[in-house]
Amino acid sequence: MSDKELQNIRDNTKDVIVLFDLDGTLVDSTQAIYASFCDAYKKMGQKAPSLESVKNTIGHTLEDMFLQNGADSNKVAEYVHYYRICYRSLMEEGTHLLPLVKEAIIEAHSFAYLGVVTTKRGDFSQILLEKLGVWQYFECIVGIESITHPKPSPEPIFKALEMLHITQKDIVKQKIYMVGDTHLDLSAAQRAEINAVGVLCGFGKREDMEQFNVPLCESTFEAVRYIAQKCSI
């Protein structure tokens, strides 16, 4: 039996789904994000917010990030436009995998179908994951352009599960997990009635995530190990 046939057999026996947030959970793109914010504010003739202020809003939509950082609500679309032009040119150089994330992804892929649910654009996200050498482990990605209501709405999770329909038709909700670094991820998971696991390696505040009474792990690798143990892998 060939290696591919053996892999297909292993894949067909998977009964777990793990969905990951991107920024702060799998990758650190702070450098590219902040530089792009600064460029957008410069283009708009405004003073850029502090790095800490921007970091505190990562995970929200770009529109909300700009609003929370003082942008004129009537000009948010312009800020986003300039941001995306700059970010596309900087994102590959300014993004790297968080520690042990590749190992976490490979381990998770050994027992689960994997997806990404992010408020970043899906096409940008796929380019990054390809560049970082891990895209091949994922079955789907749901970005901001694919949905109407972003996290904390459950819609992005439902969209991911819809995309995974063929592979997850026999998977019970007790074996579907969302791993993320902010309260937005945890809220979306609970609204979708799936399991949530928070990670403390990103941008969310521990006190915000503790309110959801879900497991909190120091890293994504630890989160995957927790899920594997819970699912008796």
Short mmCIF file of C-alpha atoms in Angstrom, two decimals:
data_model
loop_
_atom_site.label_atom_id
_atom_site.label_comp_id
_atom_site.label_asym_id
_atom_site.label_seq_id
_atom_site.Cartn_x
_atom_site.Cartn_y
_atom_site.Cartn_z
CA MET A 1 0.00 0.00 0.00
CA SER A 2 1.39 3.39 -0.98
CA ASP A 3 2.11 6.23 1.46
CA LYS A 4 -0.70 8.23 -0.14
CA GLU A 5 -3.20 5.39 0.37
CA LEU A 6 -2.13 5.07 3.99
CA GLN A 7 -2.57 8.80 4.46
CA ASN A 8 -6.06 8.65 2.92
CA ILE A 9 -7.01 5.91 5.38
CA ARG A 10 -5.74 8.00 8.29
CA ASP A 11 -7.59 11.05 6.96
CA ASN A 12 -10.84 9.14 6.61
CA THR A 13 -10.69 8.13 10.27
CA LYS A 14 -10.41 11.70 11.58
CA ASP A 15 -13.30 12.73 13.79
CA VAL A 16 -12.06 16.10 15.08
CA ILE A 17 -12.09 19.62 13.61
CA VAL A 18 -9.80 22.37 14.86
CA LEU A 19 -10.32 25.94 13.64
CA PHE A 20 -7.58 28.48 14.33
CA ASP A 21 -7.57 32.23 14.45
CA LEU A 22 -4.58 33.68 12.60
CA ASP A 23 -2.98 36.81 14.12
CA GLY A 24 -1.75 36.15 17.64
CA THR A 25 -2.66 32.46 17.41
CA LEU A 26 -0.62 31.14 14.49
CA VAL A 27 1.39 34.15 13.37
CA ASP A 28 2.82 37.41 14.64
CA SER A 29 2.35 40.11 12.02
CA THR A 30 2.56 43.06 14.41
CA GLN A 31 5.43 44.66 12.52
CA ALA A 32 3.57 44.71 9.20
CA ILE A 33 0.25 45.70 10.76
CA TYR A 34 1.65 48.66 12.69
CA ALA A 35 3.77 49.93 9.81
CA SER A 36 0.70 49.80 7.57
CA PHE A 37 -1.36 51.68 10.15
CA CYS A 38 1.28 54.38 10.36
CA ASP A 39 1.35 54.66 6.58
CA ALA A 40 -2.44 55.01 6.41
CA TYR A 41 -2.49 57.79 9.01
CA LYS A 42 0.37 59.56 7.23
CA LYS A 43 -1.50 59.37 3.92
CA MET A 44 -4.56 60.84 5.67
CA GLY A 45 -2.48 63.65 7.19
CA GLN A 46 -3.03 62.44 10.74
CA LYS A 47 -0.78 61.42 13.61
CA ALA A 48 -0.47 57.66 13.96
CA PRO A 49 -1.63 55.98 17.19
CA SER A 50 0.86 54.24 19.46
CA LEU A 51 1.96 50.67 18.86
CA GLU A 52 0.27 49.58 22.09
CA SER A 53 -3.00 51.19 21.05
CA VAL A 54 -3.02 49.33 17.72
CA LYS A 55 -2.02 46.03 19.33
CA ASN A 56 -4.98 46.31 21.70
CA THR A 57 -7.36 46.27 18.73
CA ILE A 58 -5.83 43.48 16.64
CA GLY A 59 -8.43 40.80 16.05
CA HIS A 60 -11.18 43.27 15.25
CA THR A 61 -12.04 44.25 11.69
CA LEU A 62 -9.84 46.91 10.13
CA GLU A 63 -12.76 49.34 10.17
CA ASP A 64 -13.22 48.84 13.91
CA MET A 65 -9.48 49.05 14.52
CA PHE A 66 -9.30 52.43 12.83
CA LEU A 67 -12.40 53.69 14.64
CA GLN A 68 -10.99 52.57 17.98
CA ASN A 69 -7.80 54.43 17.14
CA GLY A 70 -9.49 57.76 16.47
CA ALA A 71 -10.05 57.72 12.71
CA ASP A 72 -12.87 59.85 11.34
CA SER A 73 -15.84 57.51 10.82
CA ASN A 74 -16.61 59.17 7.49
CA LYS A 75 -13.12 58.42 6.20
CA VAL A 76 -12.55 54.90 7.50
CA ALA A 77 -12.81 53.37 4.03
CA GLU A 78 -9.92 55.57 2.90
CA TYR A 79 -7.79 54.52 5.87
CA VAL A 80 -8.49 50.86 5.09
CA HIS A 81 -7.65 51.40 1.42
CA TYR A 82 -4.23 52.89 2.19
CA TYR A 83 -3.59 50.29 4.88
CA ARG A 84 -4.19 47.36 2.53
CA ILE A 85 -1.94 48.76 -0.18
CA CYS A 86 0.92 49.10 2.30
CA TYR A 87 0.20 45.85 4.13
CA ARG A 88 0.28 43.79 0.95
CA SER A 89 3.82 45.02 0.28
CA LEU A 90 5.04 44.40 3.84
CA MET A 91 3.10 41.39 5.07
CA GLU A 92 5.40 38.58 3.98
CA GLU A 93 8.56 40.13 5.37
CA GLY A 94 6.79 41.38 8.50
CA THR A 95 5.09 38.13 9.53
CA HIS A 96 6.43 34.98 11.17
CA LEU A 97 5.04 31.90 12.85
CA LEU A 98 4.77 32.06 16.60
CA PRO A 99 7.03 29.68 18.58
CA LEU A 100 6.20 25.97 18.11
CA VAL A 101 3.25 26.79 15.86
CA LYS A 102 4.48 24.67 12.96
CA GLU A 103 4.87 21.74 15.32
CA ALA A 104 1.38 22.43 16.69
CA ILE A 105 -0.14 22.49 13.20
CA ILE A 106 1.56 19.26 12.18
CA GLU A 107 0.41 17.51 15.34
CA ALA A 108 -3.16 18.82 14.98
CA HIS A 109 -3.23 17.71 11.36
CA SER A 110 -2.39 14.17 12.45
CA PHE A 111 -5.77 13.78 14.15
CA ALA A 112 -8.02 16.63 12.93
CA TYR A 113 -9.25 18.55 9.91
CA LEU A 114 -7.89 22.08 10.16
CA GLY A 115 -9.28 25.45 9.15
CA VAL A 116 -8.49 29.13 9.67
CA VAL A 117 -11.11 31.68 10.72
CA THR A 118 -9.77 35.23 10.63
CA THR A 119 -10.81 38.86 10.30
CA LYS A 120 -7.89 39.34 7.90
CA ARG A 121 -8.56 38.92 4.20
CA GLY A 122 -8.55 35.26 3.27
CA ASP A 123 -6.43 35.71 0.15
CA PHE A 124 -3.75 37.58 2.10
CA SER A 125 -3.90 34.92 4.82
CA GLN A 126 -3.43 32.06 2.38
CA ILE A 127 -0.43 33.78 0.80
CA LEU A 128 1.13 34.13 4.26
CA LEU A 129 0.50 30.51 5.23
CA GLU A 130 1.93 29.32 1.91
CA LYS A 131 5.02 31.50 2.40
CA LEU A 132 5.43 30.15 5.94
CA GLY A 133 5.22 26.56 4.70
CA VAL A 134 2.06 25.40 6.49
CA TRP A 135 -0.86 26.01 4.10
CA GLN A 136 -0.88 22.37 2.97
CA TYR A 137 -2.15 21.29 6.38
CA PHE A 138 -5.39 23.29 6.14
CA GLU A 139 -8.67 22.33 4.52
CA CYS A 140 -10.20 25.80 4.37
CA ILE A 141 -9.86 29.45 5.28
CA VAL A 142 -12.59 31.97 6.06
CA GLY A 143 -11.54 35.60 5.76
CA ILE A 144 -13.36 38.88 6.20
CA GLU A 145 -14.43 38.97 2.53
CA SER A 146 -16.28 35.66 2.86
CA ILE A 147 -18.82 36.70 5.48
CA THR A 148 -21.22 39.49 6.43
CA HIS A 149 -20.81 39.43 10.19
CA PRO A 150 -17.29 38.87 11.60
CA LYS A 151 -16.36 37.42 14.98
CA PRO A 152 -17.78 37.57 17.64
CA SER A 153 -20.65 36.50 15.39
CA PRO A 154 -20.66 32.72 14.85
CA GLU A 155 -21.08 33.25 11.09
CA PRO A 156 -17.39 32.73 10.20
CA ILE A 157 -17.35 29.45 12.12
CA PHE A 158 -20.54 28.28 10.44
CA LYS A 159 -18.99 29.20 7.09
CA ALA A 160 -15.89 27.15 7.85
CA LEU A 161 -17.97 24.16 8.89
CA GLU A 162 -20.02 24.53 5.72
CA MET A 163 -16.82 24.43 3.68
CA LEU A 164 -15.80 21.31 5.59
CA HIS A 165 -19.21 19.70 5.10
CA ILE A 166 -18.02 16.58 3.31
CA THR A 167 -15.28 15.82 5.80
CA GLN A 168 -17.13 16.77 8.96
CA LYS A 169 -20.61 15.35 8.28
CA ASP A 170 -20.17 12.66 10.92
CA ILE A 171 -18.24 14.77 13.43
CA VAL A 172 -20.09 15.68 16.60
CA LYS A 173 -19.92 19.23 17.97
CA GLN A 174 -18.15 17.93 21.06
CA LYS A 175 -15.12 17.34 18.81
CA ILE A 176 -15.09 20.72 17.07
CA TYR A 177 -12.75 23.33 18.53
CA MET A 178 -11.96 26.99 17.96
CA VAL A 179 -8.52 28.15 19.11
CA GLY A 180 -7.96 31.88 19.42
CA ASP A 181 -6.19 34.63 21.33
CA THR A 182 -9.04 37.10 21.95
CA HIS A 183 -12.49 37.23 23.48
CA LEU A 184 -13.86 37.58 19.94
CA ASP A 185 -12.76 34.04 19.11
CA LEU A 186 -14.14 32.59 22.33
CA SER A 187 -17.46 34.40 21.96
CA ALA A 188 -17.87 33.24 18.36
CA ALA A 189 -17.17 29.64 19.39
CA GLN A 190 -19.68 29.71 22.22
CA ARG A 191 -22.33 31.26 19.98
CA ALA A 192 -21.67 28.51 17.43
CA GLU A 193 -21.99 25.97 20.27
CA ILE A 194 -18.57 24.45 19.73
CA ASN A 195 -15.60 24.15 22.08
CA ALA A 196 -13.34 27.14 22.65
CA VAL A 197 -9.72 27.14 23.77
CA GLY A 198 -7.99 30.44 24.44
CA VAL A 199 -4.28 31.07 23.98
CA LEU A 200 -2.30 33.71 25.86
CA CYS A 201 0.44 34.14 23.25
CA GLY A 202 -1.40 36.82 21.30
CA PHE A 203 -3.19 40.12 21.74
CA GLY A 204 -6.11 39.32 24.03
CA LYS A 205 -6.17 40.10 27.72
CA ARG A 206 -6.36 37.21 30.16
CA GLU A 207 -9.07 38.92 32.21
CA ASP A 208 -11.30 39.30 29.14
CA MET A 209 -10.91 35.64 28.19
CA GLU A 210 -11.33 34.32 31.73
CA GLN A 211 -14.95 35.48 31.64
CA PHE A 212 -15.78 32.70 29.17
CA ASN A 213 -14.79 29.89 31.56
CA VAL A 214 -12.91 27.96 28.88
CA PRO A 215 -9.41 26.44 28.97
CA LEU A 216 -6.64 29.02 28.58
CA CYS A 217 -3.26 27.81 27.36
CA GLU A 218 0.06 29.61 27.24
CA SER A 219 0.66 28.69 23.60
CA THR A 220 -1.03 27.22 20.55
CA PHE A 221 1.14 24.13 20.90
CA GLU A 222 -0.18 23.63 24.43
CA ALA A 223 -3.72 24.16 23.15
CA VAL A 224 -3.31 21.42 20.53
CA ARG A 225 -1.93 19.04 23.14
CA TYR A 226 -4.94 19.81 25.33
CA ILE A 227 -7.36 19.09 22.48
CA ALA A 228 -5.57 15.87 21.61
CA GLN A 229 -5.85 14.69 25.19
CA LYS A 230 -9.52 15.66 25.43
CA CYS A 231 -10.28 13.77 22.23
CA SER A 232 -8.31 10.75 23.47
CA ILE A 233 -5.85 10.83 20.59
#
